[in-house]
């Protein structure tokens, strides 16, 4: 899973490491996993790597210099200089400290210098927000932290499609929520849209109940008989059963109402059946009156499995009306499984967490160690992957030019082109570990044993990423905490009184 250090191990050390790895695979909670992972890092000597600042992946000199200045200015209460230095490098990957390869050498944490730097930035921000910082007024502090919030941005969690395998996403959510690392911006396609919708229409207190799984147990997949397939148009599965499941669980709630209820910015990807049009993300900005269940149903309408569907809005008086009445919609993951770029414009994202379980994508996903390798031995694989993609797209272009007049062929080729030409990675990637048995689960209706199995797989896939996510999130969470303190009712009353006195 992680890169091993190359120093020699004696047989007794090798045995202990092998034993710890077996224990790690059987860990039942993150606390247990973390304890074993720490022992593994110590036993293997990986901790030594953390204290060596040399690395081709980040600029240690810049971070060391900034760390020295921050410590000095904070200890001397030089607030103006402290703010100047903070503003100078206000991004989660300053000097490339967010590079994925910095989180592959150890099970827990990264370079000690990076950890110390993030800790010091957080301490410096907390000092500025505290009463100990007397150089700034409350209004000036609020202005500073509001600018920090805009400059630093926020994370997003993106759920892929994957039919019943999407239950994996519940484990990702459970692991992140338990560590208080759950982003406020979510997106989902197909099965991922169900997870997004479930969280988006729930109050914070209801989320725990959702992650227990009871809401997922349903006959959502109901396959039609051969007689029905011959007699009627549509896909192999009956969309009415899926619609009933979604209406029961997502209710009569629009995207705008969902945000007011949950406080989460949810985004559901859908694609027009007419492949000449681009995929869209539905949310409180682009489609505030659209019913969440309707968007999720469209996002689940996998071509061939389900027929294209129409969308439904809720008018100001509660009456349901068609949304773009002449347009039919299908699964958004066909053309935009992870709409990271479009969400970045709306939500000021700084990094993304991708939960990927799409069965036609996972086997081709690379680990960070493989993606970012630069040695000569990695070149053949990189060339093959790149040329393979170009050849596949070229073959589809060739076929489209000769058979593109047949609508069914044109649509199939457009969908295939969209699948191959997408980006399936986030900044942090949580990927399902598949065997052949997983493909048997794909179109099974969720049962308690299957939910528990896939949720546990999601949790265990997330635990090795917690260190990376914590590192990325620490400064952003500190900014949020400082703003909450500064915006407390007592401080707001004090600020109002000051404004009144000045007037």
CSV table of C-alpha atoms in Angstrom, one decimal:
chain,number,residue,atom,x,y,z
A,1,UNK,CA,0.0,0.0,0.0
A,2,UNK,CA,2.7,2.5,1.1
A,3,UNK,CA,6.2,2.8,-0.1
A,4,UNK,CA,8.6,0.9,2.0
A,5,UNK,CA,12.0,2.3,3.1
A,6,UNK,CA,14.9,0.5,1.6
A,7,UNK,CA,17.0,-0.1,4.6
A,8,UNK,CA,17.7,-3.7,5.6
A,9,UNK,CA,15.5,-5.4,8.1
A,10,UNK,CA,16.6,-8.3,10.3
A,11,UNK,CA,14.3,-11.4,10.2
A,12,UNK,CA,12.7,-10.6,13.6
A,13,UNK,CA,11.8,-7.0,12.4
A,14,UNK,CA,10.4,-8.4,9.2
A,15,UNK,CA,8.2,-10.8,11.1
A,16,UNK,CA,6.9,-8.1,13.5
A,17,UNK,CA,6.1,-5.8,10.5
A,18,UNK,CA,4.2,-8.7,8.7
A,19,UNK,CA,2.3,-9.4,11.9
A,20,UNK,CA,1.4,-5.7,12.4
A,21,UNK,CA,0.2,-5.4,8.7
A,22,UNK,CA,-2.2,-8.4,9.3
A,23,UNK,CA,-3.5,-6.7,12.4
A,24,UNK,CA,-3.9,-3.4,10.5
A,25,UNK,CA,-6.1,-5.2,7.9
A,26,UNK,CA,-8.4,-6.5,10.6
A,27,UNK,CA,-8.7,-3.2,12.6
A,28,UNK,CA,-12.3,-2.5,13.6
A,29,UNK,CA,-12.0,1.2,14.4
A,30,UNK,CA,-9.8,4.1,13.3
A,31,UNK,CA,-8.4,4.4,16.8
A,32,UNK,CA,-7.2,0.8,16.6
A,33,UNK,CA,-5.9,1.2,13.0
A,34,UNK,CA,-4.1,4.4,14.0
A,35,UNK,CA,-2.4,2.7,17.0
A,36,UNK,CA,-1.2,-0.2,14.8
A,37,UNK,CA,-0.1,2.2,12.0
A,38,UNK,CA,2.0,4.2,14.5
A,39,UNK,CA,3.8,1.0,15.6
A,40,UNK,CA,4.4,0.0,11.9
A,41,UNK,CA,6.0,3.4,11.2
A,42,UNK,CA,8.3,3.0,14.2
A,43,UNK,CA,9.1,-0.6,13.5
A,44,UNK,CA,9.9,-0.1,9.8
A,45,UNK,CA,12.0,3.1,10.5
A,46,UNK,CA,9.6,5.2,8.5
A,47,UNK,CA,9.6,7.8,11.3
A,48,UNK,CA,13.1,8.7,10.3
A,49,UNK,CA,11.9,9.9,6.9
A,50,UNK,CA,9.7,12.5,8.7
A,51,UNK,CA,12.7,14.2,10.2
A,52,UNK,CA,14.6,14.4,6.9
A,53,UNK,CA,13.7,17.7,5.2
A,54,UNK,CA,15.2,16.7,1.8
A,55,UNK,CA,12.5,15.9,-0.7
A,56,UNK,CA,11.9,16.6,-4.5
A,57,UNK,CA,8.2,17.2,-3.8
A,58,UNK,CA,8.2,20.4,-1.6
A,59,UNK,CA,10.4,23.3,-0.9
A,60,UNK,CA,11.7,22.8,2.6
A,61,UNK,CA,13.7,26.0,2.6
A,62,UNK,CA,10.7,28.2,2.0
A,63,UNK,CA,8.6,26.4,4.7
A,64,UNK,CA,11.5,26.5,7.2
A,65,UNK,CA,12.0,30.2,6.7
A,66,UNK,CA,8.3,31.0,7.0
A,67,UNK,CA,8.1,28.8,10.2
A,68,UNK,CA,10.9,30.7,11.8
A,69,UNK,CA,9.3,34.1,11.1
A,70,UNK,CA,5.8,33.1,12.3
A,71,UNK,CA,7.2,31.8,15.5
A,72,UNK,CA,9.2,34.9,16.1
A,73,UNK,CA,6.4,37.4,15.3
A,74,UNK,CA,3.9,35.5,17.4
A,75,UNK,CA,6.1,35.3,20.4
A,76,UNK,CA,6.9,39.0,20.2
A,77,UNK,CA,3.2,39.9,19.5
A,78,UNK,CA,4.2,41.7,16.3
A,79,UNK,CA,0.7,41.4,14.9
A,80,UNK,CA,1.2,43.5,11.7
A,81,UNK,CA,4.2,41.5,10.7
A,82,UNK,CA,2.5,38.2,11.5
A,83,UNK,CA,-0.5,39.1,9.3
A,84,UNK,CA,1.8,40.1,6.5
A,85,UNK,CA,3.6,36.7,6.6
A,86,UNK,CA,0.3,34.8,6.8
A,87,UNK,CA,-1.2,36.6,3.9
A,88,UNK,CA,1.9,36.0,1.8
A,89,UNK,CA,1.4,32.2,1.7
A,90,UNK,CA,-2.3,31.7,2.3
A,91,UNK,CA,-3.0,28.5,0.4
A,92,UNK,CA,-3.2,24.9,1.5
A,93,UNK,CA,-0.3,23.8,-0.8
A,94,UNK,CA,2.2,26.7,-0.3
A,95,UNK,CA,5.6,25.5,-1.4
A,96,UNK,CA,3.8,22.3,-2.6
A,97,UNK,CA,3.2,20.9,0.9
A,98,UNK,CA,0.0,19.3,-0.3
A,99,UNK,CA,1.7,17.0,-2.8
A,100,UNK,CA,0.3,13.5,-2.6
A,101,UNK,CA,3.7,11.9,-2.6
A,102,UNK,CA,4.4,13.5,0.8
A,103,UNK,CA,1.8,11.1,2.3
A,104,UNK,CA,2.9,7.8,0.8
A,105,UNK,CA,6.0,7.1,2.9
A,106,UNK,CA,4.4,6.6,6.2
A,107,UNK,CA,1.0,5.4,7.5
A,108,UNK,CA,0.5,8.4,9.7
A,109,UNK,CA,1.5,12.0,9.0
A,110,UNK,CA,4.1,13.6,6.7
A,111,UNK,CA,7.3,15.5,7.1
A,112,UNK,CA,7.8,16.9,10.6
A,113,UNK,CA,8.6,20.3,9.2
A,114,UNK,CA,5.3,20.4,7.4
A,115,UNK,CA,3.4,19.3,10.5
A,116,UNK,CA,5.1,22.0,12.5
A,117,UNK,CA,4.4,24.7,9.9
A,118,UNK,CA,0.7,23.9,9.8
A,119,UNK,CA,0.6,23.8,13.6
A,120,UNK,CA,2.3,27.2,13.8
A,121,UNK,CA,-0.1,28.8,11.2
A,122,UNK,CA,-3.0,27.6,13.2
A,123,UNK,CA,-1.5,28.9,16.5
A,124,UNK,CA,-0.8,32.3,14.8
A,125,UNK,CA,-4.4,32.5,13.6
A,126,UNK,CA,-5.7,31.6,17.0
A,127,UNK,CA,-3.5,34.3,18.6
A,128,UNK,CA,-4.9,37.0,16.2
A,129,UNK,CA,-8.5,36.0,17.1
A,130,UNK,CA,-7.8,35.9,20.8
A,131,UNK,CA,-8.1,38.7,23.4
A,132,UNK,CA,-4.3,38.6,23.8
A,133,UNK,CA,-4.0,40.3,20.4
A,134,UNK,CA,-4.8,43.9,21.4
A,135,UNK,CA,-3.4,45.6,18.3
A,136,UNK,CA,-6.5,45.0,16.3
A,137,UNK,CA,-10.1,46.0,16.9
A,138,UNK,CA,-12.9,43.4,16.7
A,139,UNK,CA,-14.0,44.8,13.3
A,140,UNK,CA,-10.4,44.5,12.0
A,141,UNK,CA,-10.2,40.9,13.2
A,142,UNK,CA,-13.5,40.0,11.5
A,143,UNK,CA,-12.4,41.6,8.3
A,144,UNK,CA,-9.0,39.7,8.4
A,145,UNK,CA,-10.6,36.3,9.0
A,146,UNK,CA,-13.4,36.9,6.4
A,147,UNK,CA,-10.6,37.6,3.8
A,148,UNK,CA,-8.7,34.5,5.1
A,149,UNK,CA,-11.8,32.4,4.5
A,150,UNK,CA,-12.1,33.6,0.9
A,151,UNK,CA,-8.4,33.2,0.2
A,152,UNK,CA,-8.0,29.8,1.7
A,153,UNK,CA,-11.2,28.2,0.2
A,154,UNK,CA,-12.9,25.0,1.3
A,155,UNK,CA,-12.9,21.3,0.4
A,156,UNK,CA,-15.4,19.2,-1.4
A,157,UNK,CA,-16.3,15.5,-1.2
A,158,UNK,CA,-17.3,13.8,-4.5
A,159,UNK,CA,-19.1,10.5,-4.8
A,160,UNK,CA,-18.8,8.4,-7.9
A,161,UNK,CA,-21.4,6.2,-9.5
A,162,UNK,CA,-21.3,2.4,-9.0
A,163,UNK,CA,-24.8,1.0,-8.4
A,164,UNK,CA,-25.1,-1.0,-5.2
A,165,UNK,CA,-21.3,-0.7,-4.7
A,166,UNK,CA,-22.1,3.0,-3.8
A,167,UNK,CA,-22.8,1.7,-0.3
A,168,UNK,CA,-19.0,2.1,0.0
A,169,UNK,CA,-19.6,5.8,0.2
A,170,UNK,CA,-21.4,5.4,3.5
A,171,UNK,CA,-18.2,4.1,5.0
A,172,UNK,CA,-16.2,7.0,3.7
A,173,UNK,CA,-18.8,9.4,5.3
A,174,UNK,CA,-18.8,7.6,8.6
A,175,UNK,CA,-15.0,7.7,8.8
A,176,UNK,CA,-14.8,11.4,8.0
A,177,UNK,CA,-17.7,12.4,10.3
A,178,UNK,CA,-16.1,10.5,13.2
A,179,UNK,CA,-12.9,12.6,12.7
A,180,UNK,CA,-14.8,15.8,12.2
A,181,UNK,CA,-13.4,16.1,8.6
A,182,UNK,CA,-16.7,16.0,6.6
A,183,UNK,CA,-16.7,18.8,4.0
A,184,UNK,CA,-19.8,21.0,3.6
A,185,UNK,CA,-19.7,20.7,-0.2
A,186,UNK,CA,-20.8,17.4,-1.7
A,187,UNK,CA,-21.4,16.1,-5.2
A,188,UNK,CA,-22.7,12.8,-6.5
A,189,UNK,CA,-23.4,11.0,-9.7
A,190,UNK,CA,-25.7,7.9,-10.1
A,191,UNK,CA,-25.2,5.9,-6.9
A,192,UNK,CA,-23.2,8.7,-5.5
A,193,UNK,CA,-26.1,11.0,-6.1
A,194,UNK,CA,-28.2,8.9,-3.7
A,195,UNK,CA,-25.6,9.3,-1.0
A,196,UNK,CA,-25.4,13.0,-1.6
A,197,UNK,CA,-29.2,13.4,-1.6
A,198,UNK,CA,-29.6,11.4,1.6
A,199,UNK,CA,-27.2,13.6,3.5
A,200,UNK,CA,-28.5,16.8,1.8
A,201,UNK,CA,-32.1,16.5,3.0
A,202,UNK,CA,-31.2,15.4,6.6
A,203,UNK,CA,-30.6,17.5,9.6
A,204,UNK,CA,-27.2,17.0,11.3
A,205,UNK,CA,-28.8,14.9,14.0
A,206,UNK,CA,-30.4,12.5,11.4
A,207,UNK,CA,-27.1,11.7,9.6
A,208,UNK,CA,-26.1,9.1,12.2
A,209,UNK,CA,-29.4,7.3,11.6
A,210,UNK,CA,-28.8,7.3,7.8
A,211,UNK,CA,-25.3,5.9,8.2
A,212,UNK,CA,-26.8,2.9,10.1
A,213,UNK,CA,-28.2,1.8,6.8
A,214,UNK,CA,-31.9,1.3,7.5
A,215,UNK,CA,-32.9,3.8,4.8
A,216,UNK,CA,-31.0,1.9,2.1
A,217,UNK,CA,-32.9,-1.4,2.4
A,218,UNK,CA,-35.3,-1.4,-0.5
A,219,UNK,CA,-36.3,-3.1,-3.7
A,220,UNK,CA,-34.9,-0.2,-5.8
A,221,UNK,CA,-33.7,-2.6,-8.5
A,222,UNK,CA,-36.6,-4.5,-10.0
A,223,UNK,CA,-35.8,-6.1,-13.3
A,224,UNK,CA,-38.5,-6.3,-16.0
A,225,UNK,CA,-39.7,-9.5,-17.5
A,226,UNK,CA,-38.8,-10.4,-21.1
A,227,UNK,CA,-42.4,-9.9,-22.0
A,228,UNK,CA,-42.3,-6.3,-20.6
A,229,UNK,CA,-39.1,-5.6,-22.5
A,230,UNK,CA,-40.6,-6.7,-25.8
A,231,UNK,CA,-44.0,-5.0,-25.2
A,232,UNK,CA,-42.8,-1.7,-23.8
A,233,UNK,CA,-39.9,0.8,-24.3
A,234,UNK,CA,-37.4,1.4,-21.5
A,235,UNK,CA,-34.5,-0.2,-19.8
A,236,UNK,CA,-33.9,-3.6,-18.2
A,237,UNK,CA,-34.9,-2.2,-14.8
A,238,UNK,CA,-38.3,-0.7,-13.8
A,239,UNK,CA,-37.7,2.9,-13.0
A,240,UNK,CA,-40.9,3.1,-10.9
A,241,UNK,CA,-39.4,1.1,-8.1
A,242,UNK,CA,-36.3,3.4,-7.9
A,243,UNK,CA,-38.5,6.5,-8.0
A,244,UNK,CA,-40.6,5.2,-5.1
A,245,UNK,CA,-37.5,4.5,-3.1
A,246,UNK,CA,-36.1,8.0,-3.7
A,247,UNK,CA,-39.4,9.8,-3.0
A,248,UNK,CA,-39.8,8.0,0.3
A,249,UNK,CA,-36.3,8.8,1.4
A,250,UNK,CA,-35.7,12.3,-0.1
A,251,UNK,CA,-39.2,13.7,0.4
A,252,UNK,CA,-40.8,16.7,-1.3
A,253,UNK,CA,-37.7,18.9,-0.9
A,254,UNK,CA,-36.0,21.3,-3.4
A,255,UNK,CA,-32.3,22.0,-3.5
A,256,UNK,CA,-32.9,25.4,-1.8
A,257,UNK,CA,-34.9,23.8,1.0
A,258,UNK,CA,-32.3,21.0,1.4
A,259,UNK,CA,-29.6,23.6,2.1
A,260,UNK,CA,-31.7,25.3,4.7
A,261,UNK,CA,-32.4,22.0,6.4
A,262,UNK,CA,-28.9,20.4,6.3
A,263,UNK,CA,-26.5,23.3,5.8
A,264,UNK,CA,-24.8,21.2,3.1
A,265,UNK,CA,-24.2,22.4,-0.5
A,266,UNK,CA,-25.2,19.3,-2.4
A,267,UNK,CA,-24.6,18.9,-6.2
A,268,UNK,CA,-26.1,16.2,-8.4
A,269,UNK,CA,-24.7,15.6,-11.9
A,270,UNK,CA,-27.2,14.9,-14.7
A,271,UNK,CA,-26.7,14.7,-18.5
A,272,UNK,CA,-29.2,15.5,-21.2
A,273,UNK,CA,-30.2,12.4,-23.2
A,274,UNK,CA,-29.3,14.5,-26.3
A,275,UNK,CA,-25.5,14.0,-26.2
A,276,UNK,CA,-24.8,17.2,-28.1
A,277,UNK,CA,-25.6,19.1,-24.8
A,278,UNK,CA,-23.2,19.2,-21.9
A,279,UNK,CA,-23.8,17.6,-18.5
A,280,UNK,CA,-25.0,19.9,-15.7
A,281,UNK,CA,-24.8,20.1,-12.0
A,282,UNK,CA,-28.0,20.7,-10.1
A,283,UNK,CA,-27.7,22.7,-6.8
A,284,UNK,CA,-29.2,25.6,-4.9
A,285,UNK,CA,-27.7,28.0,-7.3
A,286,UNK,CA,-28.3,26.5,-10.7
A,287,UNK,CA,-31.7,24.9,-9.9
A,288,UNK,CA,-33.1,26.0,-6.5
A,289,UNK,CA,-36.7,24.9,-7.2
A,290,UNK,CA,-35.8,21.4,-8.6
A,291,UNK,CA,-36.8,18.5,-6.4
A,292,UNK,CA,-33.8,16.6,-5.1
A,293,UNK,CA,-35.4,13.2,-5.7
A,294,UNK,CA,-36.0,14.1,-9.3
A,295,UNK,CA,-32.4,15.1,-9.9
A,296,UNK,CA,-31.1,11.9,-8.2
A,297,UNK,CA,-33.5,9.8,-10.3
A,298,UNK,CA,-32.1,11.3,-13.5
A,299,UNK,CA,-28.6,10.9,-12.3
A,300,UNK,CA,-29.3,7.2,-11.7
A,301,UNK,CA,-30.8,6.7,-15.1
A,302,UNK,CA,-27.9,4.6,-16.5
A,303,UNK,CA,-28.4,4.1,-20.2
A,304,UNK,CA,-29.8,0.6,-21.1
A,305,UNK,CA,-30.5,-0.2,-17.4
A,306,UNK,CA,-33.1,2.7,-16.9
A,307,UNK,CA,-34.9,4.8,-19.5
A,308,UNK,CA,-34.2,8.6,-19.7
A,309,UNK,CA,-36.4,10.6,-17.3
A,310,UNK,CA,-37.9,14.0,-17.1
A,311,UNK,CA,-37.1,16.4,-14.2
A,312,UNK,CA,-39.7,17.9,-11.8
A,313,UNK,CA,-39.7,21.3,-10.0
A,314,UNK,CA,-41.8,22.5,-7.1
A,315,UNK,CA,-43.4,25.9,-7.7
A,316,UNK,CA,-43.7,28.6,-5.1
A,317,UNK,CA,-47.2,27.4,-4.2
A,318,UNK,CA,-46.1,23.7,-3.8
A,319,UNK,CA,-47.4,22.6,-7.2
A,320,UNK,CA,-45.1,20.2,-9.1
A,321,UNK,CA,-44.2,21.4,-12.6
A,322,UNK,CA,-41.9,20.0,-15.4
A,323,UNK,CA,-38.3,21.3,-15.4
A,324,UNK,CA,-37.3,22.0,-19.0
A,325,UNK,CA,-40.3,20.0,-20.1
A,326,UNK,CA,-38.9,18.9,-23.5
A,327,UNK,CA,-35.6,17.6,-22.2
A,328,UNK,CA,-35.0,14.0,-21.0
A,329,UNK,CA,-32.0,13.2,-18.7
A,330,UNK,CA,-29.7,10.3,-17.9
A,331,UNK,CA,-26.9,9.3,-15.6
A,332,UNK,CA,-24.5,12.2,-15.0
A,333,UNK,CA,-21.4,9.9,-14.5
A,334,UNK,CA,-21.5,9.1,-18.2
A,335,UNK,CA,-20.1,12.6,-19.0
A,336,UNK,CA,-19.2,14.2,-15.6
A,337,UNK,CA,-18.6,11.8,-12.7
A,338,UNK,CA,-16.6,14.4,-10.8
A,339,UNK,CA,-17.7,18.0,-11.7
A,340,UNK,CA,-14.8,19.5,-9.8
A,341,UNK,CA,-14.0,22.4,-12.1
A,342,UNK,CA,-17.6,23.7,-12.2
A,343,UNK,CA,-18.0,23.4,-8.5
A,344,UNK,CA,-14.8,25.3,-7.9
A,345,UNK,CA,-16.3,28.4,-9.5
A,346,UNK,CA,-19.4,28.2,-7.3
A,347,UNK,CA,-17.8,27.3,-3.9
A,348,UNK,CA,-14.2,28.5,-4.0
A,349,UNK,CA,-12.8,25.0,-3.6
A,350,UNK,CA,-9.2,24.5,-2.6
A,351,UNK,CA,-9.0,20.7,-2.7
A,352,UNK,CA,-11.2,17.7,-3.3
A,353,UNK,CA,-11.7,14.2,-1.9
A,354,UNK,CA,-12.9,11.7,-4.4
A,355,UNK,CA,-14.7,8.5,-3.4
A,356,UNK,CA,-14.4,6.2,-6.5
A,357,UNK,CA,-16.3,2.9,-6.8
A,358,UNK,CA,-17.3,2.9,-10.5
A,359,UNK,CA,-16.8,-0.7,-11.6
A,360,UNK,CA,-15.5,0.3,-15.1
A,361,UNK,CA,-13.1,2.8,-13.6
A,362,UNK,CA,-11.6,1.3,-10.4
A,363,UNK,CA,-9.5,-1.4,-12.2
A,364,UNK,CA,-7.7,1.3,-14.2
A,365,UNK,CA,-7.2,3.7,-11.3
A,366,UNK,CA,-3.6,4.3,-10.2
A,367,UNK,CA,-2.2,4.8,-6.7
A,368,UNK,CA,-0.4,8.1,-6.0
A,369,UNK,CA,2.9,6.3,-6.0
A,370,UNK,CA,2.3,5.1,-9.6
A,371,UNK,CA,0.8,8.4,-10.9
A,372,UNK,CA,3.6,10.6,-9.7
A,373,UNK,CA,6.6,8.4,-10.3
A,374,UNK,CA,9.3,10.1,-12.5
A,375,UNK,CA,11.9,7.4,-12.9
A,376,UNK,CA,12.7,5.8,-16.3
A,377,UNK,CA,10.9,2.5,-15.3
A,378,UNK,CA,7.6,4.3,-15.0
A,379,UNK,CA,7.8,5.7,-18.6
A,380,UNK,CA,6.5,2.6,-20.5
A,381,UNK,CA,3.3,2.4,-18.4
A,382,UNK,CA,2.7,6.1,-18.8
A,383,UNK,CA,3.2,6.0,-22.5
A,384,UNK,CA,0.9,2.9,-22.9
A,385,UNK,CA,-1.9,4.5,-20.8
A,386,UNK,CA,-1.7,7.8,-22.7
A,387,UNK,CA,-1.5,6.2,-26.2
A,388,UNK,CA,-4.3,3.7,-25.2
A,389,UNK,CA,-6.6,6.6,-24.4
A,390,UNK,CA,-5.8,8.4,-27.7
A,391,UNK,CA,-6.3,5.2,-29.7
A,392,UNK,CA,-9.7,4.5,-28.1
A,393,UNK,CA,-10.9,8.1,-28.7
A,394,UNK,CA,-9.5,8.0,-32.3
A,395,UNK,CA,-11.3,4.7,-33.0
A,396,UNK,CA,-14.6,6.2,-31.7
A,397,UNK,CA,-14.0,9.3,-33.9
A,398,UNK,CA,-13.4,7.1,-36.9
A,399,UNK,CA,-16.6,5.1,-36.3
A,400,UNK,CA,-18.6,8.2,-35.7
A,401,UNK,CA,-17.6,9.7,-39.0
A,402,UNK,CA,-18.8,6.6,-40.8
A,403,UNK,CA,-21.8,5.5,-38.8
A,404,UNK,CA,-22.7,8.7,-36.9
A,405,UNK,CA,-26.0,9.1,-38.8
A,406,UNK,CA,-27.5,6.2,-37.0
A,407,UNK,CA,-28.9,7.9,-33.7
A,408,UNK,CA,-28.3,4.8,-31.5
A,409,UNK,CA,-24.7,4.4,-32.6
A,410,UNK,CA,-24.1,8.2,-32.3
A,411,UNK,CA,-25.4,8.2,-28.8
A,412,UNK,CA,-23.4,5.1,-27.8
A,413,UNK,CA,-20.2,6.6,-29.2
A,414,UNK,CA,-20.8,10.0,-27.5
A,415,UNK,CA,-21.3,8.2,-24.1
A,416,UNK,CA,-18.2,6.2,-24.6
A,417,UNK,CA,-16.2,9.3,-25.6
A,418,UNK,CA,-17.5,11.0,-22.4
A,419,UNK,CA,-16.5,8.1,-20.2
A,420,UNK,CA,-12.9,7.9,-21.5
A,421,UNK,CA,-12.3,11.6,-21.7
A,422,UNK,CA,-13.1,12.4,-18.0
A,423,UNK,CA,-10.9,13.1,-15.1
A,424,UNK,CA,-11.6,10.6,-12.3
A,425,UNK,CA,-9.2,11.8,-9.7
A,426,UNK,CA,-9.4,14.3,-6.9
A,427,UNK,CA,-6.6,15.7,-4.8
A,428,UNK,CA,-7.2,12.9,-2.3
A,429,UNK,CA,-8.5,9.7,-3.7
A,430,UNK,CA,-10.4,6.9,-1.8
A,431,UNK,CA,-10.7,4.0,-4.1
A,432,UNK,CA,-12.5,0.7,-3.7
A,433,UNK,CA,-10.4,-2.5,-3.6
A,434,UNK,CA,-12.2,-4.8,-5.9
A,435,UNK,CA,-12.3,-8.6,-6.5
A,436,UNK,CA,-14.5,-10.5,-8.8
A,437,UNK,CA,-17.1,-11.0,-6.1
A,438,UNK,CA,-17.8,-7.2,-6.0
A,439,UNK,CA,-19.2,-7.3,-9.5
A,440,UNK,CA,-21.9,-9.7,-8.2
A,441,UNK,CA,-23.0,-7.1,-5.8
A,442,UNK,CA,-23.5,-4.4,-8.4
A,443,UNK,CA,-27.3,-4.8,-9.0
A,444,UNK,CA,-28.3,-6.5,-5.8
A,445,UNK,CA,-30.8,-4.7,-3.6
A,446,UNK,CA,-29.1,-3.6,-0.4
A,447,UNK,CA,-29.4,-6.0,2.5
A,448,UNK,CA,-28.0,-5.6,6.1
A,449,UNK,CA,-25.0,-7.9,5.5
A,450,UNK,CA,-24.1,-6.3,2.2
A,451,UNK,CA,-24.5,-2.8,3.6
A,452,UNK,CA,-22.2,-3.7,6.6
A,453,UNK,CA,-19.6,-5.3,4.3
A,454,UNK,CA,-19.3,-2.4,1.8
A,455,UNK,CA,-19.5,0.3,4.5
A,456,UNK,CA,-16.6,-1.4,6.4
A,457,UNK,CA,-14.6,-1.4,3.1
A,458,UNK,CA,-15.3,2.3,2.7
A,459,UNK,CA,-14.1,3.0,6.3
A,460,UNK,CA,-10.9,1.0,5.9
A,461,UNK,CA,-10.1,2.6,2.5
A,462,UNK,CA,-10.6,6.0,4.2
A,463,UNK,CA,-8.4,5.5,7.3
A,464,UNK,CA,-5.1,5.6,5.4
A,465,UNK,CA,-6.2,9.0,3.9
A,466,UNK,CA,-7.1,10.6,7.2
A,467,UNK,CA,-3.6,12.0,7.9
A,468,UNK,CA,-3.6,13.7,4.5
A,469,UNK,CA,-7.1,15.1,4.9
A,470,UNK,CA,-6.3,16.3,8.4
A,471,UNK,CA,-3.2,18.1,7.1
A,472,UNK,CA,-5.2,19.8,4.3
A,473,UNK,CA,-8.1,20.7,6.6
A,474,UNK,CA,-6.4,22.0,9.7
A,475,UNK,CA,-5.9,25.6,8.7
A,476,UNK,CA,-9.3,25.9,7.1
A,477,UNK,CA,-11.0,24.5,10.3
A,478,UNK,CA,-9.0,27.0,12.4
A,479,UNK,CA,-10.2,29.9,10.3
A,480,UNK,CA,-13.8,28.7,10.8
A,481,UNK,CA,-13.4,28.3,14.5
A,482,UNK,CA,-11.9,31.8,14.8
A,483,UNK,CA,-14.8,33.3,12.9
A,484,UNK,CA,-17.3,31.4,15.1
A,485,UNK,CA,-15.6,32.9,18.2
A,486,UNK,CA,-15.5,36.4,16.8
A,487,UNK,CA,-19.1,36.2,15.6
A,488,UNK,CA,-20.4,35.1,19.0
A,489,UNK,CA,-23.5,36.9,20.3
A,490,UNK,CA,-21.4,38.8,22.9
A,491,UNK,CA,-18.9,40.0,20.3
A,492,UNK,CA,-21.7,41.0,17.9
A,493,UNK,CA,-23.4,43.0,20.6
A,494,UNK,CA,-20.1,44.7,21.4
A,495,UNK,CA,-19.5,45.5,17.7
A,496,UNK,CA,-23.0,46.9,17.3
A,497,UNK,CA,-22.5,49.1,20.4
A,498,UNK,CA,-19.2,50.4,18.9
A,499,UNK,CA,-20.8,51.2,15.6
A,500,UNK,CA,-23.6,53.0,17.3
A,501,UNK,CA,-21.1,55.0,19.4
A,502,UNK,CA,-19.1,56.0,16.3
A,503,UNK,CA,-22.2,57.1,14.5
